[in-house]
Each structure stands twice: as structure tokens, then as C-alpha cells.
Amino acid sequence: MIASAHLRDEILQMKRRRQLYSAAIVVLLTVVMVGGYGQANEMNSGGFISGLAKFFDYPGEIVAEAWDAGAAFPGLLWRFLPALIETLNIAAVATILGGLGAMVFAFLGASNLNVWPPVVPVARRIMDVMRAFPELIIALFLIFVLGSSPIPAMIAVAFHTTGALGKQFSEVNENIDTRAVEGLGACGASWFQRMRFAVLPQVLPNYLSYFMMRFEINVRASAILGFVGAGGIGSELRRTIGWGQRAGDETAALFVLLILTIFLIDQASSWMRQRIAQTEALT
Amino acid sequence: MSATGMTLDSGLTVQRDTVARALRRTTRIGFAMLALLLVYLTYTWFAFDVPALIKSAKPEQAALLATDAVAHKVHVTRLLRRGTTSIAIEGERTATYETPPDWVAVDGEKLTIDMEDGYTVTMRATSLTLDVPDYGLIRVSVQDGRVITELPPGRKPDWLRATSAKFDARPDLSRRVQVSRAKMEVHRYFAGWENFFFPFRSPLSVLTAGELLDLALSDEELEPGTANWLLILDTFWTNPDWQHGNVFVALLETLLMAVLGTFTAVFVALPLAFLAARNFTPSGPVRFFVRRLFDFVRGIDMLIWSLIFIRSFGLGPLTGALAIAFTDTGTLGKLFSEALENIDRRQVEGVNATGASKLQSYRFGVIPQILPIFISQGFYYLESNTRSATVIGALGAGGIGLMLVETIKTSRDWENTLYIIILTVLMVIVMDALSTRLRRRFTGDR
């Protein structure tokens, strides 16, 4: 009896403490959110309340102008297709080059593959720094040096991708089943053979799914970088929005293209990841 | 050899053949993929017009920027029409030397400027000589509105341009001499960032760290009415060349966007995720609607959301926060609803068996299971949104992104740009470390 009463007291005490913590966190979050939004609203050039009334004005304007364009609208879509392809190319090349770099760093930075132990922490730190660099900084700098072109955006996105994918890849590498590697090693396989026949088959499916996710992220990033002068659909958007007045139909066409593309890539990548997960589960 | 041995042997051969064939096939597929990749990269090589870019690239421009970012220069300028001479850091009037530094010797109209490593410039009323080691003496003078250059015999070096309108010599990255009809200007570079802590004119700029500490602790007020340590802090904070205060506010603005945007997305996505999960919302149409809503806000992308919000709410952190919140509500909502569909039913049933109400069964059966995913994803997005917020800022929402775009556009002082870049990258690294730490703490995996 006494023991159970003691236990009950202890549980109640724990419960009270947890409730206190939860309450403290809720209060803290509320303060941060309310204070933050108040501060943000003050710093903003337009207010929230007055903006809310205008919220649908701009989208409405664009849609109306697109509607006015009528039969010419598909032609606009066709006209901006090259810009879209350029953005997709930026994202694809950046993801491929970044992915290749990431594979190198991931092998160097995985503690269980014994490529060269002293280099493991170095590779990890390099990946950390590459990941931390906002694409914008590199893109702006390279645009200044090389001029407006897709290349600065591509290099900027590839740089960040190397760090971001490298971290995910090296986590995949560290989670592999090492028995296959040891088994091949026991048969006298060389380092290269062990990687080719024991490691790659285990990691490639996961690499592919991270790669697809990154491609989607990079399409968005490339579109945004276009807006600061890196070419592709972003630069077209900057032009049509900058002109303001009567370019609403063009803006609408660009929005439609971008949204459709992102939607398609999103669907394709989640379908592919599901398939990879299923084949993984079967084997 | 016995009959059984023979079948075993042939069985092995067959199996080895199959394995070899499968291996050859995967190798072939691998090589085909590589070939495709190469074809694609070759195509983009020309689509991006890399050859033209290589031809027009200016590596020396990059070297100049790099030097400018880690060094500062002192201008010695003589205006020919007025006959005045000034020595100023970066040529700024607020940073003009009253007495010449020890590497400039003044003798009436004659100025002897020690440019280090054997380079010397002697400046007279309307002419100057530049002594270049291993080359000789270059004489430049301005007569009747024309710049006349006399070079030592031999081939003209390629670091030198001389026309009747302008003389420009840049023997290396750390010194430069220019003469035009209107003025003669000598630049000497020094390593380091100038006046980083205190403005040139401030009495604090000549003090050492120890003297500053003494001053901060002393009661003798430098400016009566203000405590010394406050004065030191204020002088640093309002330093006009570096604008530490403004940079800090801009960083804070960017952080504010990221934090508000992420938190809002998390709190809006959570309840909506229940509506999109098969095991919590039996109604198909509701599920379909909420899921399409997630796809919609995610598909529109931060870029478009920002552009729309800038139109209605103006420039500022609120706009950025809302753009992040809208996009990530879709992403997080999808993630959370998938997590909800994968929860363990047994825990919920166990709670239900004790006679718990619906709310209690959610609170004690469901939330504890998804809370780790919820928190860990939230922090992960907080870190990635810190980076996104810099980009949104550059679109016009403000914060450090906009400041960066502006300093690069004016491209006057690259050390300012480097300073902002370093602070931004540091901020992201700190947020990254913090979010990893907190994620591990809350999800209990070490």
C-alpha cells in the first residue's frame, strides 16, 4: 500500500513537472510568435491589416490579364519554354555535379569505409561549410565576376548541393551492412572491388532517392536565383514584374509554367522514391 | 566422378553463367548511364555557352576583388587645377590624414612616397616619377591638357597603359599610380580592414585593446554625461564605414523571417495533417481537399509567394515570414500526415481501452509518437529556412539578403561585402549546429 502510494506521488510529481515545462514552452512560443509578428509588422513597409484587403488584388490582376490574353495564352507558355528549360538545365547540371562531388566527400567522410581515417573529420567539416553557404552569396559574387549567365547559378547551386547531399550520402554509407564488405574482403577482394560489389549496391537506391529530392529543391533554387540575374525563368519573371502595368499575362504564363513543373517533378520524385522503397522492402 | 557430382558441377556452371550474365548486364547499364550523362553534360556545355564565358572571363577581376576584400588602400591625391594634395584612406574625406603618415615625405610641393619593395613615387606640381625595380624610372607629366609619358628603353610592360588622356600603372596588386588631365593619384595597399572598430576621426581609433579596457573601467568620462563603456560601444555600433548596428539589425530581420515562418508553418500544418491522414479522417473528400491544398501551397513555391506578398504587404520581414510559412505549411503538412499514417495503432488502442476520451487518446496515444518527428522536422526546416530567408530578402523582402545585393551592386568596398558574407555564413552555421543539437535533445537519439 505504502509503496503504491509512494509511486503515485512520484508519478503525480513527474506529471506536474512535465505540465510546468509544457506550459513554459507554450508561453515562450506565444511570446516569440506574438512579439515577433508585432515586430515584423512594424518593420514592414506595408501593414498586415491593410495588406490583407489587397491580398487578392495582384493575383486577380494577373488572372484577369491572362484571361484577356485568351487564345494567345498558350502561345505565351510556348514562348517562355526555353527559359524554363534553362532553369531545369541549371538545376539538373548542378544536381549532377553536386551529386558527384557529394559521392566523393561521402566516401571520404564515412567513418566505416576506411578510405583514409585522418581525412574523415576534414571531409565532414568541408561539407558543413559548403552546406552552410547560401546559394545567393556565391551566385551574386560570380554574376559580378562572370556577368549574367546561367553558369554562376549552376556553380552556386552545385556548391551547396555537394555539402547537403554529401551529408545525406555519408549517413547512408555509415548505415550499410558491413558484413558484405567483410565477406568480400575475406575472399581477397581489393578495396575497389569491395566498394563496387558490396557498398554501391546497398547505397545507390538511397542515393537516388536523395538525389531526386535534391533535384526538386534545386529547381526551386535555380528559379529564385534567376531573379537576381542568373538567367532562366527567374530573369523573365523579374522583367515582367519589373515592367508592371501590362505584363500580367506574361507573369501569369511564367507562374503557370513554374507551378506545373514543380508539381510534376514533385509527383515524379515521390513516385520514384516509393518504388525504390518498395523494391528495397522486397529484397 | 560420380553422377551426383556431375549434376552439381553443371549446376554450378549454370549458376555462374547466370551471375556473370547479370553482372555484365548491370555493368552495361552502368556504362550506358554514364554515356548518357556525358552526352547531357556536353549538351549543357554548349547550351550554357561555356566557351564564350571562358573567353570573356576576367580572372584578374576576381584577383582584384579578392585583394580589395582583405586589404584597404590609402590614396595620395593631387588635384591639378586647384593644386591641393590630400592623403586619405579609400579616398574618403572623413578619413583624411592631417599630418602625413611616415611613408610620405613632404618637402614643399615635392612629395616622396615610399611604395615599399623598392618602388618610389616622387610627385611634383604637375609631374611625377615612378621608380620601378628591375625596370627603371617612368616620368609622367601633364602639359597643356595632355598626359605625357616617358618610359625607359625596351618593351612596354603589360601592366601599364599610357595614352595622352590617361596614365595607369599597376605593377602588382598592392600599388597603383594613375595620372589624368585633372589629377594624379597614388594608391598604396595595406593588409587588413581599416577602421573596423572605430571611425578614423574618433579619438578611440588610435587606442590599443588594453588602453580601451582601461578607458572603459575609468571614471573619467571622455564625453561628460556618458559612461565610457557606453561611448565605446556606441562609437563601434554607429561606425559609418562598417555600419555594425545596421548589419546586426539586418541579420536579426532575416532570423525573424526564418523563425516566424517556420513556427507558423509547423503550427498550421499539424492540425491540417490530421485532416489529411487516412486513419484520422475517414472522409475521402476532406482528405483529398487538404492534400491538394498542401500540394498547392508547396507547388507555388517561395519565389512566387514572395512576389505576391511583396505586392500586398510591402517590403519587410513580415512578407518573408509569410512566404516561408505558406510554402512550408505544404511541405510539413505532407510530412506530418505521412508520419500520422504510420503511427502504431496499439498505443492508441491501449489508451482507448482505459476509457479515455477522444481528446485524451490523441494527447496520450498519438502526440507522443509523432512529437519527435514533428520537432526534428521543425528544427531541420528552421535551419534551411535561415538560408531561404537570405534569398527571399534579396528579392526585396529585406534583411541581410537585400543588404548583400546592395553592397555588391555599389561594389565600392568589397571588404564590406566580405564582412556581410562572413556574418551570414556564421549565422547559418550557428543555426545549423543549434538545430542539430536541439533535434538530438528532443528526439533522444545521440
XYZ file of C-alpha atoms in Angstrom, chain B residues 9-333:
325
model
C 29.197 -29.260 -61.236
C 26.997 -28.397 -64.188
C 24.530 -26.727 -61.808
C 27.340 -24.548 -60.530
C 28.421 -23.711 -64.070
C 24.883 -22.712 -64.981
C 24.636 -20.579 -61.877
C 27.983 -18.951 -62.541
C 26.883 -18.182 -66.084
C 23.685 -16.524 -64.817
C 25.608 -14.455 -62.310
C 28.154 -13.447 -64.944
C 25.400 -12.513 -67.375
C 23.575 -10.444 -64.732
C 26.841 -8.752 -63.843
C 27.593 -7.929 -67.461
C 24.114 -6.516 -67.786
C 24.425 -4.191 -64.785
C 27.870 -3.111 -65.998
C 26.414 -2.357 -69.426
C 23.556 -0.380 -67.863
C 26.047 1.470 -65.715
C 28.162 2.444 -68.708
C 25.081 3.415 -70.717
C 24.001 5.731 -67.888
C 27.466 7.260 -67.750
C 27.456 7.804 -71.515
C 24.025 9.463 -71.309
C 25.288 11.697 -68.523
C 28.269 12.727 -70.618
C 26.050 13.480 -73.617
C 23.800 15.612 -71.423
C 26.697 17.492 -69.865
C 28.152 18.135 -73.325
C 24.794 19.488 -74.460
C 24.581 21.861 -71.480
C 28.214 22.881 -72.021
C 27.055 24.456 -75.260
C 23.557 25.416 -74.063
C 25.158 27.486 -71.287
C 27.695 28.789 -73.801
C 30.650 27.946 -71.602
C 33.224 28.556 -74.383
C 32.103 32.189 -74.736
C 32.124 32.575 -70.971
C 35.676 31.267 -70.708
C 36.745 33.649 -73.436
C 35.182 36.669 -71.737
C 36.036 35.701 -68.145
C 38.328 38.093 -66.331
C 40.345 36.221 -63.729
C 42.284 39.385 -62.916
C 38.956 40.977 -61.954
C 38.458 38.250 -59.391
C 42.002 38.739 -58.086
C 41.322 42.461 -57.719
C 38.131 41.781 -55.791
C 39.921 39.305 -53.563
C 42.661 41.840 -52.785
C 40.136 44.560 -52.157
C 38.189 42.319 -49.791
C 41.075 41.719 -47.414
C 43.042 44.951 -47.836
C 42.468 48.671 -47.809
C 44.222 51.343 -49.774
C 45.388 54.830 -48.960
C 45.014 57.410 -51.719
C 47.541 60.190 -52.199
C 45.731 62.583 -54.493
C 46.864 65.830 -56.077
C 44.186 67.858 -57.839
C 45.989 69.716 -60.636
C 43.600 72.615 -61.141
C 43.423 73.551 -57.511
C 46.901 72.396 -56.645
C 45.737 70.704 -53.458
C 47.066 67.423 -52.089
C 45.294 65.026 -49.761
C 46.105 61.686 -48.196
C 43.026 59.687 -47.245
C 42.033 56.105 -46.536
C 39.972 54.853 -49.500
C 39.941 58.470 -50.662
C 37.219 59.376 -48.205
C 37.050 62.879 -46.879
C 36.118 61.665 -43.400
C 39.325 59.611 -43.262
C 41.891 62.226 -44.341
C 45.272 62.350 -42.620
C 46.007 65.747 -41.045
C 49.715 65.011 -40.753
C 51.125 62.756 -43.473
C 51.937 59.136 -42.473
C 55.633 58.239 -42.197
C 55.819 56.705 -45.693
C 55.079 60.078 -47.304
C 57.770 62.770 -47.060
C 56.602 66.307 -47.794
C 59.058 68.930 -48.921
C 57.156 71.976 -50.138
C 55.480 70.914 -53.401
C 57.548 67.770 -53.642
C 56.103 64.559 -52.209
C 58.218 61.433 -51.888
C 56.042 58.370 -51.434
C 57.650 55.154 -50.315
C 55.669 52.379 -52.050
C 57.647 49.530 -50.451
C 59.675 46.772 -52.124
C 61.827 49.403 -53.801
C 59.004 51.253 -55.556
C 59.104 55.012 -55.049
C 56.897 57.784 -56.379
C 58.067 61.385 -56.415
C 55.237 63.822 -57.018
C 55.839 67.432 -58.128
C 53.454 70.252 -59.074
C 52.351 68.790 -62.423
C 54.566 65.739 -62.871
C 55.616 62.578 -61.146
C 58.244 59.896 -61.441
C 57.686 56.243 -60.629
C 60.759 54.186 -59.825
C 60.139 50.506 -60.592
C 62.788 47.994 -59.501
C 64.222 45.883 -62.358
C 62.597 48.223 -64.883
C 63.624 51.816 -64.396
C 62.264 55.296 -63.958
C 58.936 56.285 -65.519
C 58.305 60.008 -65.949
C 54.760 61.289 -66.334
C 53.816 64.923 -66.703
C 50.751 66.920 -67.605
C 51.366 69.673 -70.133
C 48.735 71.696 -71.978
C 45.996 69.277 -71.005
C 47.907 66.233 -72.284
C 49.432 63.392 -70.293
C 52.981 62.779 -71.489
C 54.745 59.570 -70.520
C 58.447 58.807 -70.855
C 59.349 55.149 -70.415
C 62.779 53.603 -70.025
C 64.042 51.946 -73.232
C 62.806 48.442 -74.043
C 59.470 46.726 -74.366
C 56.434 48.363 -72.747
C 55.268 46.184 -69.814
C 51.657 44.945 -69.978
C 50.729 46.300 -66.533
C 50.969 49.789 -67.902
C 48.596 51.783 -70.072
C 49.584 55.207 -71.308
C 47.606 57.466 -73.629
C 47.500 61.216 -73.941
C 44.397 61.203 -71.748
C 45.406 58.825 -69.005
C 48.368 57.038 -67.487
C 47.602 53.931 -65.434
C 50.297 51.698 -63.953
C 49.552 48.703 -61.786
C 52.793 46.740 -61.405
C 51.121 44.343 -58.954
C 48.040 44.059 -56.768
C 49.339 46.239 -53.939
C 50.194 49.511 -55.699
C 48.789 51.663 -58.449
C 49.597 55.046 -59.998
C 47.144 56.996 -62.147
C 47.535 60.330 -63.869
C 44.841 62.114 -65.817
C 44.489 65.705 -67.010
C 42.741 66.651 -63.782
C 44.623 64.742 -61.101
C 47.472 62.487 -60.055
C 46.579 59.648 -57.732
C 48.719 57.044 -55.994
C 47.201 54.022 -54.226
C 49.129 52.057 -51.688
C 47.503 48.917 -50.272
C 47.712 47.720 -46.696
C 46.559 44.358 -45.391
C 43.527 44.257 -43.131
C 40.230 46.039 -42.710
C 40.567 49.739 -41.968
C 38.772 51.459 -39.102
C 36.867 48.254 -38.375
C 36.127 49.113 -34.772
C 36.053 52.898 -34.632
C 35.803 55.619 -37.267
C 39.006 57.363 -38.326
C 38.074 60.645 -36.680
C 37.187 59.112 -33.341
C 39.800 59.530 -30.574
C 39.251 55.836 -29.823
C 40.680 54.689 -33.163
C 44.302 55.083 -32.068
C 43.966 53.195 -28.768
C 45.118 49.635 -28.184
C 42.897 46.951 -26.670
C 44.495 47.405 -23.229
C 44.049 51.169 -23.309
C 40.419 50.705 -24.308
C 39.861 48.404 -21.355
C 41.457 50.960 -19.026
C 39.292 53.657 -20.506
C 36.140 51.589 -20.142
C 36.900 50.985 -16.477
C 37.983 54.518 -15.634
C 35.587 57.035 -14.132
C 36.974 59.949 -16.067
C 34.379 60.418 -18.707
C 35.681 61.158 -22.194
C 32.384 62.721 -23.091
C 30.815 64.125 -19.941
C 27.440 62.619 -19.234
C 28.101 59.291 -20.970
C 29.763 56.326 -19.324
C 32.957 55.419 -21.153
C 31.989 51.835 -21.939
C 28.707 53.080 -23.407
C 30.584 55.601 -25.525
C 32.947 52.893 -26.801
C 30.022 50.615 -27.633
C 28.087 53.405 -29.305
C 31.065 54.539 -31.389
C 31.575 50.957 -32.561
C 27.884 50.383 -33.221
C 27.427 53.528 -35.315
C 30.754 53.291 -37.198
C 29.720 54.813 -40.557
C 32.114 52.716 -42.693
C 31.034 49.347 -41.362
C 27.550 50.026 -40.006
C 27.745 47.249 -37.434
C 24.389 48.245 -35.999
C 22.581 48.137 -39.341
C 24.183 44.836 -40.294
C 23.120 43.352 -36.988
C 19.539 44.551 -37.426
C 19.501 43.077 -40.929
C 20.723 39.719 -39.628
C 18.049 39.824 -36.972
C 15.416 40.576 -39.597
C 16.474 37.536 -41.586
C 16.393 35.354 -38.488
C 12.991 36.742 -37.607
C 11.668 35.741 -41.037
C 13.022 32.210 -40.633
C 11.789 31.687 -37.075
C 8.323 33.163 -37.578
C 7.850 31.439 -40.924
C 8.905 28.025 -39.650
C 6.913 28.181 -36.413
C 3.798 29.355 -38.199
C 4.143 26.573 -40.764
C 4.583 23.969 -38.024
C 1.536 25.092 -36.076
C -0.720 25.391 -39.089
C 0.484 22.130 -40.624
C -0.076 19.996 -37.545
C -3.882 20.226 -37.256
C -4.249 20.108 -41.056
C -2.100 16.965 -41.147
C -4.726 15.150 -39.061
C -7.288 16.054 -41.719
C -5.051 14.614 -44.442
C -4.253 11.312 -42.680
C -6.284 8.260 -43.671
C -6.528 6.861 -40.143
C -7.864 10.060 -38.595
C -10.131 11.423 -41.296
C -12.437 8.815 -42.750
C -13.995 11.295 -45.160
C -12.379 10.921 -48.558
C -13.326 14.349 -49.968
C -11.918 16.193 -46.932
C -8.662 14.248 -47.195
C -8.448 14.912 -50.901
C -9.110 18.608 -50.408
C -6.499 19.065 -47.665
C -3.882 17.080 -49.575
C -4.409 19.143 -52.714
C -4.151 22.249 -50.536
C -0.738 21.044 -49.341
C 0.339 20.356 -52.951
C -0.954 23.752 -53.996
C 0.853 25.919 -51.439
C 4.021 23.871 -51.838
C 3.890 23.897 -55.614
C 3.511 27.666 -55.881
C 6.995 27.994 -54.423
C 8.562 30.562 -52.166
C 9.580 32.766 -55.110
C 6.021 33.306 -56.297
C 4.626 33.645 -52.770
C 7.227 36.311 -52.010
C 6.366 38.253 -55.154
C 2.662 38.145 -54.319
C 3.194 39.100 -50.680
C 5.560 41.954 -51.567
C 2.726 43.426 -53.627
C 0.211 43.311 -50.800
C 2.282 43.715 -47.621
C 5.211 45.762 -48.900
C 8.867 45.077 -48.169
C 9.971 43.696 -44.834
C 10.305 40.666 -42.607
C 6.559 40.063 -42.409
C 6.462 39.396 -46.139
C 9.360 36.964 -45.908
C 7.887 35.183 -42.901
C 4.554 34.682 -44.652
C 6.207 33.381 -47.832
C 8.162 30.816 -45.812
C 5.093 29.923 -43.767
C 2.918 29.280 -46.822
C 5.427 27.107 -48.684
C 6.424 25.079 -45.664
C 2.883 24.507 -44.471
C 2.551 22.344 -47.577
C 5.836 20.508 -47.123
C 5.468 19.950 -43.392
C 1.773 19.088 -43.690
